[in-house]
Amino acid sequence: MSDREVLLDTETTGLEAAQGHRIIESCCLELKNHVPTGRVLHRLVDPGRDIDPEAERVHGITRASLLGKPTFGDIADELLAFLGEDPIVAHNAPFDLGFLNAELARLDLPPIDPGRAIDTVALARRRHPGLPANLDALCRRFGIDNSMRTAHNALLDCQLLAEVYLELLGGRQPGLVLGPAARLPRGAGAAPPRARTPRPIVASEAELAAHRAFIAGIKGALWARLEPEAY
């Protein structure tokens, strides 16, 4: 099983892909063993349409700033190659994959399987039921500095989400647990944990004799009262 995952975030012209809204910014950030490798694919895209004022207030990207940028069709092959066949981590994954698949459909390309998605909103709600699961709230909860996040930005959001995702998995060593019940899932196809053979520690006769001699020298030793036949 690959230890690679890809964080994905998009900004769009509006909230509904079904209403013809388009991707205007995409960012992919590579993880290995849940930790960023430094490989990033960040692209601004000319959507060929206006941006809803409400969306513009959220991300601050204007239509004018996108004129002359590549279209989604120009970056599709590069984006798909970066995603590969690995799991895709996204905050509110149905939103990002919904827009991504709408763009792929326009190009007559096959959709990305939603089963590849790891939704950090769903992870956060399972770990902290009843608490806010937006990115800002999670940054505050985990002590992650998001002071530079004055507007939504796919690159910055991916960088913050990488830290949040690691915390949602249990921190810097998400697999370091004490019992089988606490083990985190490793994903489909992962090999089951290897059974461990108990290795009892048994004292030798010489060690037992030395211990009995030591106890005999202690007045009123507790061990002698608990197991008098041994001493």
Tab-separated table of C-alpha atoms in Angstrom:
chain	number	residue	atom	x	y	z
A	1	MET	CA	0.000	0.000	0.000
A	2	SER	CA	1.264	3.475	-0.904
A	3	ASP	CA	2.068	5.837	1.960
A	4	ARG	CA	1.295	8.799	-0.340
A	5	GLU	CA	-1.751	11.055	-0.022
A	6	VAL	CA	-2.615	14.332	-1.747
A	7	LEU	CA	-4.234	17.280	-0.015
A	8	LEU	CA	-6.609	19.120	-2.344
A	9	ASP	CA	-8.268	22.516	-2.071
A	10	THR	CA	-10.119	24.620	-4.638
A	11	GLU	CA	-11.626	28.076	-4.855
A	12	THR	CA	-14.564	28.624	-7.173
A	13	THR	CA	-16.793	31.232	-8.819
A	14	GLY	CA	-19.724	30.176	-6.623
A	15	LEU	CA	-21.116	27.393	-4.497
A	16	GLU	CA	-22.885	25.128	-7.000
A	17	ALA	CA	-21.078	23.234	-9.733
A	18	ALA	CA	-24.481	22.144	-11.060
A	19	GLN	CA	-25.293	25.809	-11.762
A	20	GLY	CA	-22.262	26.224	-13.992
A	21	HIS	CA	-19.819	27.594	-11.434
A	22	ARG	CA	-16.174	26.876	-12.128
A	23	ILE	CA	-12.840	26.306	-10.400
A	24	ILE	CA	-10.616	29.396	-10.321
A	25	GLU	CA	-7.814	28.142	-8.074
A	26	SER	CA	-6.545	24.671	-7.242
A	27	CYS	CA	-3.806	23.448	-4.973
A	28	CYS	CA	-2.462	19.943	-4.421
A	29	LEU	CA	0.038	19.211	-1.666
A	30	GLU	CA	1.804	15.857	-1.416
A	31	LEU	CA	1.955	13.930	1.869
A	32	LYS	CA	4.063	10.901	2.733
A	33	ASN	CA	3.151	9.124	5.950
A	34	HIS	CA	0.737	12.044	6.565
A	35	VAL	CA	3.571	14.630	6.479
A	36	PRO	CA	4.142	17.216	3.670
A	37	THR	CA	7.038	16.362	1.357
A	38	GLY	CA	7.378	19.876	-0.090
A	39	ARG	CA	5.864	18.949	-3.483
A	40	VAL	CA	3.029	21.332	-4.361
A	41	LEU	CA	0.974	22.028	-7.484
A	42	HIS	CA	-0.746	25.424	-7.276
A	43	ARG	CA	-2.591	26.963	-10.223
A	44	LEU	CA	-4.904	29.928	-10.868
A	45	VAL	CA	-7.465	29.286	-13.601
A	46	ASP	CA	-9.475	31.533	-15.911
A	47	PRO	CA	-13.053	30.260	-15.511
A	48	GLY	CA	-14.424	32.055	-18.568
A	49	ARG	CA	-17.267	33.527	-16.518
A	50	ASP	CA	-18.004	36.049	-13.787
A	51	ILE	CA	-17.410	35.383	-10.089
A	52	ASP	CA	-20.322	35.717	-7.674
A	53	PRO	CA	-19.814	38.705	-5.337
A	54	GLU	CA	-20.344	36.479	-2.293
A	55	ALA	CA	-17.622	34.095	-3.464
A	56	GLU	CA	-15.275	36.975	-4.231
A	57	ARG	CA	-15.710	38.282	-0.691
A	58	VAL	CA	-14.632	34.876	0.647
A	59	HIS	CA	-11.477	34.318	-1.406
A	60	GLY	CA	-10.700	37.822	-2.698
A	61	ILE	CA	-9.958	36.626	-6.249
A	62	THR	CA	-11.323	38.958	-8.914
A	63	ARG	CA	-12.324	38.179	-12.478
A	64	ALA	CA	-9.803	40.716	-13.771
A	65	SER	CA	-6.936	38.989	-11.948
A	66	LEU	CA	-7.658	35.748	-13.814
A	67	LEU	CA	-7.670	37.127	-17.345
A	68	GLY	CA	-4.882	35.470	-19.306
A	69	LYS	CA	-4.492	32.593	-16.849
A	70	PRO	CA	-4.710	29.036	-18.223
A	71	THR	CA	-8.101	27.373	-18.500
A	72	PHE	CA	-8.901	24.236	-16.542
A	73	GLY	CA	-8.410	22.257	-19.725
A	74	ASP	CA	-4.838	23.585	-19.885
A	75	ILE	CA	-3.966	22.265	-16.415
A	76	ALA	CA	-6.101	19.103	-16.297
A	77	ASP	CA	-3.381	16.636	-17.321
A	78	GLU	CA	-0.882	18.144	-14.890
A	79	LEU	CA	-3.427	18.066	-12.063
A	80	LEU	CA	-4.485	14.469	-12.723
A	81	ALA	CA	-0.863	13.347	-12.907
A	82	PHE	CA	-0.141	14.951	-9.527
A	83	LEU	CA	-3.205	13.319	-7.947
A	84	GLY	CA	-2.222	9.937	-9.354
A	85	GLU	CA	-4.197	7.056	-7.856
A	86	ASP	CA	-3.571	7.981	-4.229
A	87	PRO	CA	-6.088	8.994	-1.534
A	88	ILE	CA	-7.256	12.606	-1.739
A	89	VAL	CA	-7.561	14.543	1.534
A	90	ALA	CA	-9.873	17.568	1.455
A	91	HIS	CA	-11.845	19.708	3.880
A	92	ASN	CA	-15.448	19.145	2.837
A	93	ALA	CA	-14.305	16.710	0.158
A	94	PRO	CA	-17.697	16.397	-1.600
A	95	PHE	CA	-17.480	20.103	-2.520
A	96	ASP	CA	-13.975	19.950	-4.028
A	97	LEU	CA	-14.493	16.623	-5.793
A	98	GLY	CA	-17.888	17.759	-7.058
A	99	PHE	CA	-16.295	20.769	-8.760
A	100	LEU	CA	-13.317	18.769	-9.977
A	101	ASN	CA	-15.529	16.101	-11.528
A	102	ALA	CA	-17.732	18.757	-13.148
A	103	GLU	CA	-14.639	20.232	-14.786
A	104	LEU	CA	-13.490	16.781	-15.936
A	105	ALA	CA	-16.935	16.064	-17.387
A	106	ARG	CA	-16.652	19.199	-19.548
A	107	LEU	CA	-13.473	17.714	-20.990
A	108	ASP	CA	-15.069	14.264	-21.469
A	109	LEU	CA	-12.634	12.822	-18.948
A	110	PRO	CA	-13.613	10.140	-16.406
A	111	PRO	CA	-14.532	11.319	-12.901
A	112	ILE	CA	-12.445	10.785	-9.807
A	113	ASP	CA	-13.872	8.076	-7.580
A	114	PRO	CA	-15.345	9.700	-4.427
A	115	GLY	CA	-14.200	6.587	-2.574
A	116	ARG	CA	-10.636	7.931	-2.775
A	117	ALA	CA	-11.583	10.947	-0.663
A	118	ILE	CA	-10.703	11.432	2.999
A	119	ASP	CA	-12.965	14.203	4.303
A	120	THR	CA	-11.357	16.080	7.204
A	121	VAL	CA	-14.726	17.651	8.099
A	122	ALA	CA	-16.102	14.160	8.725
A	123	LEU	CA	-12.948	13.217	10.670
A	124	ALA	CA	-13.296	16.322	12.847
A	125	ARG	CA	-16.970	15.667	13.573
A	126	ARG	CA	-16.244	12.095	14.606
A	127	ARG	CA	-13.415	13.179	16.881
A	128	HIS	CA	-15.151	16.278	18.304
A	129	PRO	CA	-18.908	15.736	17.935
A	130	GLY	CA	-21.001	18.866	18.356
A	131	LEU	CA	-18.061	21.267	17.943
A	132	PRO	CA	-17.370	23.521	14.913
A	133	ALA	CA	-15.495	21.717	12.151
A	134	ASN	CA	-14.482	24.635	9.935
A	135	LEU	CA	-10.767	25.119	9.258
A	136	ASP	CA	-10.374	28.228	11.429
A	137	ALA	CA	-12.026	26.535	14.410
A	138	LEU	CA	-9.816	23.467	14.038
A	139	CYS	CA	-6.684	25.610	13.830
A	140	ARG	CA	-7.663	27.295	17.102
A	141	ARG	CA	-8.451	23.960	18.743
A	142	PHE	CA	-5.064	22.486	17.834
A	143	GLY	CA	-3.033	25.655	18.465
A	144	ILE	CA	-2.126	26.108	14.768
A	145	ASP	CA	-1.271	29.682	13.778
A	146	ASN	CA	-3.770	30.824	11.139
A	147	SER	CA	-3.329	34.566	11.702
A	148	MET	CA	-2.282	35.045	8.064
A	149	ARG	CA	-5.601	33.604	6.820
A	150	THR	CA	-7.485	36.837	6.140
A	151	ALA	CA	-9.192	35.274	3.096
A	152	HIS	CA	-9.603	31.785	1.671
A	153	ASN	CA	-6.595	30.811	-0.392
A	154	ALA	CA	-6.092	27.309	-1.774
A	155	LEU	CA	-2.334	27.208	-1.118
A	156	LEU	CA	-2.529	28.544	2.444
A	157	ASP	CA	-5.567	26.414	3.213
A	158	CYS	CA	-3.696	23.295	2.078
A	159	GLN	CA	-0.740	24.178	4.291
A	160	LEU	CA	-3.010	24.685	7.319
A	161	LEU	CA	-5.046	21.588	6.527
A	162	ALA	CA	-1.867	19.486	6.451
A	163	GLU	CA	-1.270	20.413	10.097
A	164	VAL	CA	-4.920	19.934	11.038
A	165	TYR	CA	-5.064	16.531	9.325
A	166	LEU	CA	-2.044	15.303	11.254
A	167	GLU	CA	-3.666	16.410	14.527
A	168	LEU	CA	-6.934	14.690	13.602
A	169	LEU	CA	-4.974	11.470	13.139
A	170	GLY	CA	-3.491	11.828	16.616
A	171	GLY	CA	-0.442	14.059	16.223
A	172	ARG	CA	3.113	13.514	15.019
A	173	GLN	CA	3.037	9.756	15.726
A	174	PRO	CA	-0.552	8.752	14.884
A	175	GLY	CA	0.262	5.036	15.044
A	176	LEU	CA	1.856	5.149	18.501
A	177	VAL	CA	-0.864	3.597	20.667
A	178	LEU	CA	-1.016	1.155	23.557
A	179	GLY	CA	-3.749	-1.270	22.561
A	180	PRO	CA	-5.491	-2.780	19.537
A	181	ALA	CA	-8.707	-0.839	20.223
A	182	ALA	CA	-6.886	2.451	19.849
A	183	ARG	CA	-5.171	1.662	16.552
A	184	LEU	CA	-6.045	4.003	13.704
A	185	PRO	CA	-7.330	2.482	10.443
A	186	ARG	CA	-4.615	2.135	7.807
A	187	GLY	CA	-6.989	2.109	4.837
A	188	ALA	CA	-8.271	-0.492	2.425
A	189	GLY	CA	-5.798	-3.170	1.476
A	190	ALA	CA	-3.537	-2.620	4.468
A	191	ALA	CA	-1.924	-5.697	5.976
A	192	PRO	CA	-3.370	-6.701	9.370
A	193	PRO	CA	-1.212	-6.051	12.441
A	194	ARG	CA	1.358	-8.799	12.965
A	195	ALA	CA	0.565	-11.067	15.903
A	196	ARG	CA	3.079	-10.792	18.721
A	197	THR	CA	4.274	-13.846	20.652
A	198	PRO	CA	4.279	-13.323	24.448
A	199	ARG	CA	7.774	-13.502	25.936
A	200	PRO	CA	7.414	-14.103	29.700
A	201	ILE	CA	10.438	-13.235	31.834
A	202	VAL	CA	11.287	-16.130	34.160
A	203	ALA	CA	13.917	-15.809	36.894
A	204	SER	CA	16.636	-18.479	37.079
A	205	GLU	CA	17.158	-20.605	40.220
A	206	ALA	CA	20.282	-18.577	41.025
A	207	GLU	CA	18.330	-15.321	40.769
A	208	LEU	CA	15.542	-16.697	42.960
A	209	ALA	CA	18.063	-17.859	45.568
A	210	ALA	CA	19.736	-14.441	45.597
A	211	HIS	CA	16.363	-12.767	46.051
A	212	ARG	CA	15.418	-15.070	48.947
A	213	ALA	CA	18.709	-14.280	50.634
A	214	PHE	CA	18.096	-10.574	50.182
A	215	ILE	CA	14.562	-10.801	51.648
A	216	ALA	CA	15.824	-12.843	54.614
A	217	GLY	CA	17.951	-9.875	55.611
A	218	ILE	CA	14.947	-7.535	55.857
A	219	LYS	CA	13.130	-7.534	59.168
A	220	GLY	CA	9.369	-8.093	58.714
A	221	ALA	CA	9.658	-8.168	54.908
A	222	LEU	CA	6.289	-7.843	53.180
A	223	TRP	CA	7.248	-10.410	50.542
A	224	ALA	CA	7.859	-13.049	53.213
A	225	ARG	CA	4.403	-12.440	54.738
A	226	LEU	CA	2.654	-12.649	51.374
A	227	GLU	CA	4.417	-15.816	50.199
A	228	PRO	CA	6.024	-17.396	53.322
A	229	GLU	CA	6.622	-20.730	51.537
A	230	ALA	CA	8.969	-18.982	49.099
A	231	TYR	CA	11.173	-17.599	51.891
